Amino acid sequence: MSARALPLLFLNLGGEMLYILDQRLRAQSIPGEKARKDEWTDVDRKRVMNDIITTMFNKKFMEELFKPQELYSKKALRTVYDRLAHASIMRLNQASMDKLYDLMTMAFKYQVLLCPRPKDILLVTFNHLDAIKDFVSDSPGILNQVDETFRQLIETYGRLSAGELQLIRQTLLIFFQDMHIRVSIFLKDKVQNSNGRFVLPISGPVPWGTEVPGLIRMFNRNGDEVKRTEFTTDGNYVTPQREGSFDLYGDRVLKLGTNMYSVSRPVETHMSGSSKNLTSHAKENVAPNPLAKEELNFLARLLGGLEMKKPGGSETGFRLNLFTTDEEEEHAALTRPEELSYKVINVEAMQEPGRRAELSRILGELEVAEPRPGSSGKGEDLLALMDEL
């Protein structure tokens, strides 16, 4: 497992989250002069995007994120994105948050699978950051935050060998290997089967620096070519015209990681009844995690930079629905697997005296969802909860 995969995972999933939220906010926004008090406007959309991006690229947050560390459990990362999505006036209920996370993970999984070579994962990440910069192009302060992360990516990953980048790719694929959620966009484009598994193409451009398959060369002991044999392939391969730019600005060439919601397409996920338990909703191992304490510290550091913005005064939070209708959202909430029901987390105790007051100050009460039906609603010790991750 690579200790350098976490920043790429976080930034690419975050980029996909912003694509989806921007599309849904645009679809539900009303012209400002016609909007009621409880309806979205384009001003609200820009505010939500700016708030989330500001939080996502918080300097302290990025410093902790780029420290070499192993990937943590899906539940721990999901908690971070739940917190991040609510860093503004927008509110998502758990059914819509589940759907949002499903779309994020499946989109990035597909991009990692299709990367022609391990180094191209960086181009996918740069495509996400380029699009994020467009979202905040009229906010120089936020734009500078994104550019700083851009420079950090170039400095950290630009000097890695092909073997180290391949290990990062393998680490990401291991993280996604049990996720087979059906997404309508992929199903319609016939790049995903009905069982949620992706269909990998056998045609298209070959990786930069390689040749189109179809020729075998044979050499003697002196290194001289002595024979050539051609063979036919089932695919239609082409040589890329140029390599994508790995600089702060430039043409990435590779289209993976660009906004697939920029055209008018519905944001939907479909899950077959027989495959629900095989998706990311499958219950994880409930045995105590030996890295629980490290995950606790990890979340404490990351969430320290994520402050949920609560509406002030008479301002009300705006609800965003990722489903076509409220009825679909309600049905999804009723059929939500039990293991995804989050609790209110209170920090009550820490074994390290110096960390207890600090962690309590940073996290306070982290409410990531409403208590489960039948729950008392009382908080649990955070360390005990992390033991279950």
CSV table of C-alpha atoms in Angstrom, one decimal:
chain,number,residue,atom,x,y,z
A,1,MET,CA,0.0,0.0,0.0
A,2,SER,CA,1.3,3.4,-0.9
A,3,ALA,CA,1.5,6.2,1.8
A,4,ARG,CA,1.0,8.8,-1.0
A,5,ALA,CA,-2.4,7.8,-2.3
A,6,LEU,CA,-4.6,9.8,0.2
A,7,PRO,CA,-4.2,13.3,-1.3
A,8,LEU,CA,-5.1,12.0,-4.8
A,9,LEU,CA,-8.1,10.1,-3.5
A,10,PHE,CA,-9.4,13.1,-1.5
A,11,LEU,CA,-8.9,15.7,-4.2
A,12,ASN,CA,-10.4,13.7,-7.1
A,13,LEU,CA,-13.4,12.6,-5.0
A,14,GLY,CA,-13.8,16.2,-3.9
A,15,GLY,CA,-13.7,17.3,-7.5
A,16,GLU,CA,-16.4,14.9,-8.5
A,17,MET,CA,-18.5,16.1,-5.5
A,18,LEU,CA,-18.2,19.7,-6.7
A,19,TYR,CA,-19.2,18.7,-10.3
A,20,ILE,CA,-22.4,17.0,-9.0
A,21,LEU,CA,-23.3,19.8,-6.6
A,22,ASP,CA,-22.8,22.4,-9.2
A,23,GLN,CA,-25.0,20.6,-11.7
A,24,ARG,CA,-27.8,20.0,-9.2
A,25,LEU,CA,-27.7,23.6,-7.8
A,26,ARG,CA,-27.9,24.9,-11.4
A,27,ALA,CA,-30.8,22.7,-12.1
A,28,GLN,CA,-32.7,23.8,-9.0
A,29,SER,CA,-31.8,27.5,-9.0
A,30,ILE,CA,-34.5,30.2,-9.7
A,31,PRO,CA,-33.7,33.7,-11.1
A,32,GLY,CA,-33.1,36.0,-8.1
A,33,GLU,CA,-36.0,38.3,-8.7
A,34,LYS,CA,-38.5,35.4,-8.9
A,35,ALA,CA,-37.1,33.2,-6.1
A,36,ARG,CA,-39.0,32.8,-2.9
A,37,LYS,CA,-37.0,32.9,0.4
A,38,ASP,CA,-36.7,29.1,0.5
A,39,GLU,CA,-35.6,28.7,-3.1
A,40,TRP,CA,-32.1,28.5,-4.6
A,41,THR,CA,-30.6,31.3,-6.7
A,42,ASP,CA,-27.4,31.6,-8.6
A,43,VAL,CA,-26.0,33.7,-5.9
A,44,ASP,CA,-26.7,30.9,-3.4
A,45,ARG,CA,-25.0,28.4,-5.8
A,46,LYS,CA,-21.8,30.5,-6.0
A,47,ARG,CA,-21.8,31.0,-2.2
A,48,VAL,CA,-22.1,27.2,-1.6
A,49,MET,CA,-19.3,26.4,-4.1
A,50,ASN,CA,-17.0,29.1,-2.7
A,51,ASP,CA,-17.6,27.9,0.9
A,52,ILE,CA,-17.0,24.3,0.1
A,53,ILE,CA,-13.9,25.0,-2.0
A,54,THR,CA,-12.5,27.3,0.7
A,55,THR,CA,-12.9,24.6,3.3
A,56,MET,CA,-11.6,21.9,1.1
A,57,PHE,CA,-8.4,23.7,0.3
A,58,ASN,CA,-7.8,25.1,3.8
A,59,LYS,CA,-4.0,25.4,4.3
A,60,LYS,CA,-3.9,23.4,7.6
A,61,PHE,CA,-6.1,20.8,6.1
A,62,MET,CA,-3.8,20.4,3.1
A,63,GLU,CA,-0.7,20.2,5.3
A,64,GLU,CA,-2.2,17.3,7.2
A,65,LEU,CA,-3.5,15.6,4.1
A,66,PHE,CA,-0.1,15.6,2.3
A,67,LYS,CA,1.7,13.9,5.2
A,68,PRO,CA,2.6,10.3,4.2
A,69,GLN,CA,0.0,8.0,5.6
A,70,GLU,CA,-2.0,4.9,4.7
A,71,LEU,CA,-5.5,5.1,3.4
A,72,TYR,CA,-8.2,4.8,6.2
A,73,SER,CA,-11.5,3.1,6.2
A,74,LYS,CA,-14.3,4.0,3.9
A,75,LYS,CA,-16.4,5.1,6.9
A,76,ALA,CA,-13.7,7.5,8.1
A,77,LEU,CA,-13.4,9.1,4.7
A,78,ARG,CA,-17.1,9.3,4.2
A,79,THR,CA,-17.4,11.2,7.5
A,80,VAL,CA,-15.0,13.8,6.1
A,81,TYR,CA,-17.0,14.3,2.9
A,82,ASP,CA,-20.2,14.5,4.9
A,83,ARG,CA,-18.7,17.3,6.9
A,84,LEU,CA,-17.3,19.0,3.8
A,85,ALA,CA,-20.6,18.9,1.9
A,86,HIS,CA,-22.2,20.8,4.9
A,87,ALA,CA,-19.5,23.5,5.1
A,88,SER,CA,-22.0,26.0,3.7
A,89,ILE,CA,-25.7,26.8,3.9
A,90,MET,CA,-26.6,23.7,1.9
A,91,ARG,CA,-28.1,20.7,3.7
A,92,LEU,CA,-28.4,17.2,2.3
A,93,ASN,CA,-30.3,14.4,4.0
A,94,GLN,CA,-28.7,11.1,4.3
A,95,ALA,CA,-30.3,9.5,1.3
A,96,SER,CA,-29.0,12.3,-1.0
A,97,MET,CA,-25.6,12.2,0.8
A,98,ASP,CA,-25.4,8.4,0.1
A,99,LYS,CA,-26.2,9.1,-3.6
A,100,LEU,CA,-23.7,11.9,-3.8
A,101,TYR,CA,-20.9,9.7,-2.4
A,102,ASP,CA,-21.9,6.8,-4.7
A,103,LEU,CA,-21.6,9.0,-7.7
A,104,MET,CA,-18.3,10.4,-6.6
A,105,THR,CA,-16.7,7.0,-5.9
A,106,MET,CA,-17.8,5.3,-9.1
A,107,ALA,CA,-16.8,8.2,-11.3
A,108,PHE,CA,-13.2,8.3,-9.9
A,109,LYS,CA,-13.0,4.5,-9.9
A,110,TYR,CA,-13.8,4.5,-13.6
A,111,GLN,CA,-11.1,7.2,-14.2
A,112,VAL,CA,-8.4,5.2,-12.4
A,113,LEU,CA,-9.3,2.0,-14.3
A,114,LEU,CA,-9.0,3.8,-17.6
A,115,CYS,CA,-5.7,5.7,-16.9
A,116,PRO,CA,-3.4,4.6,-19.8
A,117,ARG,CA,-0.4,4.7,-17.5
A,118,PRO,CA,0.0,5.3,-13.7
A,119,LYS,CA,1.5,8.8,-14.2
A,120,ASP,CA,-1.8,9.9,-15.9
A,121,ILE,CA,-3.5,9.8,-12.5
A,122,LEU,CA,-1.8,13.1,-12.0
A,123,LEU,CA,-3.4,14.5,-15.2
A,124,VAL,CA,-6.8,13.3,-13.9
A,125,THR,CA,-6.2,15.2,-10.7
A,126,PHE,CA,-5.1,18.3,-12.6
A,127,ASN,CA,-8.3,18.1,-14.7
A,128,HIS,CA,-10.3,18.2,-11.5
A,129,LEU,CA,-8.3,21.1,-10.1
A,130,ASP,CA,-8.5,23.0,-13.4
A,131,ALA,CA,-12.3,22.8,-13.2
A,132,ILE,CA,-12.4,23.8,-9.6
A,133,LYS,CA,-10.4,26.9,-10.5
A,134,ASP,CA,-13.0,27.8,-13.0
A,135,PHE,CA,-15.7,27.5,-10.3
A,136,VAL,CA,-13.8,30.2,-8.3
A,137,SER,CA,-12.3,32.2,-11.1
A,138,ASP,CA,-13.9,35.5,-9.7
A,139,SER,CA,-12.5,34.9,-6.2
A,140,PRO,CA,-8.8,35.5,-6.2
A,141,GLY,CA,-8.3,34.5,-2.6
A,142,ILE,CA,-9.8,31.1,-3.1
A,143,LEU,CA,-8.1,30.7,-6.4
A,144,ASN,CA,-4.8,31.2,-4.7
A,145,GLN,CA,-5.6,28.4,-2.2
A,146,VAL,CA,-6.2,26.0,-5.1
A,147,ASP,CA,-3.0,27.1,-6.9
A,148,GLU,CA,-1.0,26.4,-3.8
A,149,THR,CA,-2.3,22.9,-3.6
A,150,PHE,CA,-1.6,22.5,-7.3
A,151,ARG,CA,2.1,23.5,-6.7
A,152,GLN,CA,2.2,21.0,-3.8
A,153,LEU,CA,1.0,18.2,-6.0
A,154,ILE,CA,3.6,19.0,-8.6
A,155,GLU,CA,6.3,19.1,-6.0
A,156,THR,CA,5.2,15.9,-4.3
A,157,TYR,CA,4.3,13.7,-7.2
A,158,GLY,CA,6.3,15.1,-10.1
A,159,ARG,CA,9.5,13.4,-8.9
A,160,LEU,CA,8.0,9.9,-8.2
A,161,SER,CA,9.1,7.0,-10.3
A,162,ALA,CA,6.8,5.0,-12.5
A,163,GLY,CA,6.9,2.2,-9.9
A,164,GLU,CA,5.8,4.4,-7.1
A,165,LEU,CA,3.0,5.8,-9.2
A,166,GLN,CA,1.9,2.3,-10.1
A,167,LEU,CA,1.8,1.5,-6.4
A,168,ILE,CA,-0.5,4.5,-5.9
A,169,ARG,CA,-2.8,3.3,-8.6
A,170,GLN,CA,-2.9,-0.2,-7.2
A,171,THR,CA,-3.7,1.3,-3.7
A,172,LEU,CA,-6.6,3.3,-5.2
A,173,LEU,CA,-8.0,0.2,-7.0
A,174,ILE,CA,-7.9,-1.9,-3.9
A,175,PHE,CA,-9.9,0.9,-2.1
A,176,PHE,CA,-12.5,0.7,-4.8
A,177,GLN,CA,-12.5,-3.0,-5.6
A,178,ASP,CA,-15.8,-3.9,-3.7
A,179,MET,CA,-17.8,-1.0,-5.1
A,180,HIS,CA,-20.1,-1.9,-7.9
A,181,ILE,CA,-22.8,0.7,-7.9
A,182,ARG,CA,-24.8,1.1,-11.1
A,183,VAL,CA,-24.8,4.7,-12.4
A,184,SER,CA,-27.3,5.7,-15.1
A,185,ILE,CA,-24.8,7.8,-17.0
A,186,PHE,CA,-22.4,4.8,-17.3
A,187,LEU,CA,-25.2,2.4,-18.1
A,188,LYS,CA,-26.5,4.6,-20.9
A,189,ASP,CA,-23.0,5.0,-22.4
A,190,LYS,CA,-22.6,1.2,-22.1
A,191,VAL,CA,-19.4,1.5,-20.2
A,192,GLN,CA,-21.0,-0.3,-17.2
A,193,ASN,CA,-22.7,-3.7,-17.1
A,194,SER,CA,-26.0,-4.3,-15.2
A,195,ASN,CA,-24.0,-5.9,-12.3
A,196,GLY,CA,-22.1,-2.6,-11.8
A,197,ARG,CA,-18.8,-3.7,-13.3
A,198,PHE,CA,-17.1,-1.5,-15.8
A,199,VAL,CA,-16.5,-2.4,-19.4
A,200,LEU,CA,-12.9,-1.6,-20.3
A,201,PRO,CA,-12.3,-0.6,-24.0
A,202,ILE,CA,-9.9,-2.5,-26.2
A,203,SER,CA,-9.4,0.4,-28.6
A,204,GLY,CA,-8.2,4.0,-28.4
A,205,PRO,CA,-4.9,5.8,-27.7
A,206,VAL,CA,-2.0,3.8,-26.3
A,207,PRO,CA,0.0,5.2,-23.3
A,208,TRP,CA,2.3,8.1,-24.2
A,209,GLY,CA,5.8,6.7,-25.0
A,210,THR,CA,4.6,3.4,-26.3
A,211,GLU,CA,3.8,2.0,-29.7
A,212,VAL,CA,0.7,0.7,-31.3
A,213,PRO,CA,0.6,-3.1,-30.8
A,214,GLY,CA,1.0,-5.3,-33.9
A,215,LEU,CA,4.7,-5.7,-34.4
A,216,ILE,CA,7.2,-8.1,-32.8
A,217,ARG,CA,10.9,-7.4,-33.2
A,218,MET,CA,13.6,-10.0,-32.7
A,219,PHE,CA,17.2,-9.1,-31.9
A,220,ASN,CA,20.5,-11.1,-31.8
A,221,ARG,CA,23.0,-11.1,-28.9
A,222,ASN,CA,24.6,-8.0,-30.2
A,223,GLY,CA,21.4,-6.0,-30.0
A,224,ASP,CA,20.9,-5.9,-33.8
A,225,GLU,CA,17.4,-6.4,-35.1
A,226,VAL,CA,17.2,-9.5,-37.2
A,227,LYS,CA,13.6,-10.2,-37.8
A,228,ARG,CA,10.1,-8.6,-37.7
A,229,THR,CA,6.8,-10.3,-37.4
A,230,GLU,CA,3.4,-8.5,-37.6
A,231,PHE,CA,0.2,-9.7,-36.0
A,232,THR,CA,-3.4,-8.5,-36.0
A,233,THR,CA,-5.2,-7.1,-33.0
A,234,ASP,CA,-8.9,-6.9,-32.2
A,235,GLY,CA,-8.6,-3.3,-31.1
A,236,ASN,CA,-8.2,-0.1,-33.1
A,237,TYR,CA,-5.2,1.6,-31.4
A,238,VAL,CA,-3.8,5.0,-32.1
A,239,THR,CA,-0.7,6.9,-31.0
A,240,PRO,CA,-1.3,10.0,-28.9
A,241,GLN,CA,-0.3,13.2,-30.6
A,242,ARG,CA,1.4,14.7,-27.5
A,243,GLU,CA,1.8,14.2,-23.8
A,244,GLY,CA,-0.4,16.1,-21.4
A,245,SER,CA,1.0,19.0,-19.5
A,246,PHE,CA,2.1,18.4,-15.9
A,247,ASP,CA,2.6,22.2,-15.3
A,248,LEU,CA,0.4,24.6,-13.3
A,249,TYR,CA,-1.2,25.7,-16.6
A,250,GLY,CA,-1.4,23.7,-19.8
A,251,ASP,CA,-3.3,21.3,-22.0
A,252,ARG,CA,-3.8,18.0,-20.1
A,253,VAL,CA,-4.8,16.2,-23.4
A,254,LEU,CA,-6.3,13.4,-21.3
A,255,LYS,CA,-10.1,14.0,-20.8
A,256,LEU,CA,-10.5,11.7,-17.8
A,257,GLY,CA,-11.4,13.8,-14.7
A,258,THR,CA,-13.2,16.5,-16.7
A,259,ASN,CA,-16.8,17.5,-15.8
A,260,MET,CA,-19.1,14.9,-17.4
A,261,TYR,CA,-22.2,16.8,-16.0
A,262,SER,CA,-21.3,19.9,-18.0
A,263,VAL,CA,-23.9,18.8,-20.6
A,264,SER,CA,-27.5,18.3,-19.7
A,265,ARG,CA,-27.6,14.9,-18.2
A,266,PRO,CA,-29.6,13.5,-15.2
A,267,VAL,CA,-27.7,12.7,-12.0
A,268,GLU,CA,-29.0,9.3,-11.1
A,269,THR,CA,-27.9,6.1,-9.6
A,270,HIS,CA,-29.7,2.8,-9.9
A,271,MET,CA,-29.0,-0.2,-7.8
A,272,SER,CA,-30.4,-3.7,-8.5
A,273,GLY,CA,-32.0,-5.4,-5.5
A,274,SER,CA,-29.8,-8.4,-5.9
A,275,SER,CA,-26.6,-6.4,-5.8
A,276,LYS,CA,-27.3,-4.0,-3.0
A,277,ASN,CA,-25.3,-6.0,-0.5
A,278,LEU,CA,-22.3,-6.2,-2.9
A,279,THR,CA,-21.9,-2.4,-3.2
A,280,SER,CA,-20.2,0.1,-1.1
A,281,HIS,CA,-23.1,-0.3,1.3
A,282,ALA,CA,-21.8,-3.8,2.2
A,283,LYS,CA,-21.1,-4.0,5.9
A,284,GLU,CA,-17.4,-3.7,6.7
A,285,ASN,CA,-15.6,-6.0,9.1
A,286,VAL,CA,-16.8,-5.1,12.6
A,287,ALA,CA,-13.7,-6.5,14.3
A,288,PRO,CA,-11.7,-3.8,16.2
A,289,ASN,CA,-9.4,-1.9,14.0
A,290,PRO,CA,-5.8,-1.9,15.3
A,291,LEU,CA,-5.3,1.5,13.6
A,292,ALA,CA,-8.3,3.0,15.4
A,293,LYS,CA,-6.2,5.4,17.4
A,294,GLU,CA,-4.4,6.6,14.3
A,295,GLU,CA,-7.7,7.1,12.5
A,296,LEU,CA,-8.9,9.1,15.4
A,297,ASN,CA,-5.9,11.4,15.2
A,298,PHE,CA,-6.3,11.6,11.5
A,299,LEU,CA,-9.9,12.7,11.7
A,300,ALA,CA,-9.1,15.1,14.5
A,301,ARG,CA,-6.5,16.8,12.3
A,302,LEU,CA,-8.6,16.8,9.2
A,303,LEU,CA,-11.8,17.9,10.7
A,304,GLY,CA,-10.1,20.6,12.6
A,305,GLY,CA,-10.1,22.6,9.4
A,306,LEU,CA,-13.7,21.9,8.6
A,307,GLU,CA,-16.1,24.2,10.2
A,308,MET,CA,-19.8,23.7,9.4
A,309,LYS,CA,-21.4,27.0,8.7
A,310,LYS,CA,-24.8,27.3,10.4
A,311,PRO,CA,-27.3,29.8,9.1
A,312,GLY,CA,-27.2,33.0,11.2
A,313,GLY,CA,-30.0,35.1,12.3
A,314,SER,CA,-33.2,34.6,10.3
A,315,GLU,CA,-31.3,32.9,7.5
A,316,THR,CA,-32.4,29.3,6.8
A,317,GLY,CA,-30.3,26.5,5.4
A,318,PHE,CA,-31.2,25.4,1.9
A,319,ARG,CA,-31.9,21.7,1.2
A,320,LEU,CA,-30.5,20.1,-1.9
A,321,ASN,CA,-32.2,17.0,-3.3
A,322,LEU,CA,-30.1,14.7,-5.5
A,323,PHE,CA,-33.2,12.7,-6.5
A,324,THR,CA,-35.7,13.6,-9.2
A,325,THR,CA,-38.5,14.0,-6.6
A,326,ASP,CA,-38.9,14.2,-2.8
A,327,GLU,CA,-40.8,10.9,-2.9
A,328,GLU,CA,-37.7,9.1,-4.4
A,329,GLU,CA,-35.5,10.6,-1.7
A,330,GLU,CA,-37.9,9.5,1.0
A,331,HIS,CA,-38.0,6.0,-0.4
A,332,ALA,CA,-34.2,5.8,-0.5
A,333,ALA,CA,-34.0,7.0,3.1
A,334,LEU,CA,-36.4,4.2,4.2
A,335,THR,CA,-34.5,1.5,2.4
A,336,ARG,CA,-31.1,2.8,3.7
A,337,PRO,CA,-28.9,0.0,5.1
A,338,GLU,CA,-28.6,-0.1,8.9
A,339,GLU,CA,-24.8,0.0,8.8
A,340,LEU,CA,-24.9,3.4,7.1
A,341,SER,CA,-26.9,5.0,9.9
A,342,TYR,CA,-24.5,7.5,11.6
A,343,LYS,CA,-24.7,8.6,15.2
A,344,VAL,CA,-24.0,11.9,16.9
A,345,ILE,CA,-20.3,11.8,18.0
A,346,ASN,CA,-19.2,13.4,21.2
A,347,VAL,CA,-15.6,13.6,22.4
A,348,GLU,CA,-15.7,12.5,26.0
A,349,ALA,CA,-12.2,11.2,26.8
A,350,MET,CA,-8.7,10.8,25.4
A,351,GLN,CA,-5.9,8.7,26.8
A,352,GLU,CA,-3.3,11.4,26.0
A,353,PRO,CA,-3.9,14.2,28.5
A,354,GLY,CA,-2.5,16.9,26.2
A,355,ARG,CA,-4.7,15.9,23.4
A,356,ARG,CA,-8.0,15.7,25.2
A,357,ALA,CA,-8.7,19.4,25.6
A,358,GLU,CA,-7.4,20.1,22.1
A,359,LEU,CA,-9.5,17.4,20.4
A,360,SER,CA,-12.6,18.4,22.3
A,361,ARG,CA,-12.1,22.0,21.2
A,362,ILE,CA,-11.5,21.0,17.5
A,363,LEU,CA,-14.4,18.5,17.2
A,364,GLY,CA,-16.9,19.5,19.8
A,365,GLU,CA,-20.1,17.8,18.8
A,366,LEU,CA,-19.7,16.4,15.3
A,367,GLU,CA,-23.2,15.7,14.1
A,368,VAL,CA,-23.0,14.0,10.7
A,369,ALA,CA,-26.6,12.8,10.6
A,370,GLU,CA,-29.7,12.4,12.6
A,371,PRO,CA,-29.7,9.6,15.1
A,372,ARG,CA,-31.1,6.3,14.0
A,373,PRO,CA,-34.7,5.6,14.6
A,374,GLY,CA,-35.0,4.1,18.1
A,375,SER,CA,-31.7,5.6,19.2
A,376,SER,CA,-31.5,7.7,22.3
A,377,GLY,CA,-29.6,10.3,20.4
A,378,LYS,CA,-26.9,10.5,23.1
A,379,GLY,CA,-23.3,10.7,21.9
A,380,GLU,CA,-20.8,8.0,22.0
A,381,ASP,CA,-17.1,8.1,22.8
A,382,LEU,CA,-15.3,8.8,19.6
A,383,LEU,CA,-12.6,6.3,20.2
A,384,ALA,CA,-15.1,3.6,20.7
A,385,LEU,CA,-16.8,4.5,17.5
A,386,MET,CA,-13.5,4.5,15.6
A,387,ASP,CA,-12.8,1.0,16.9
A,388,GLU,CA,-15.7,-0.1,14.7
A,389,LEU,CA,-14.4,1.4,11.5
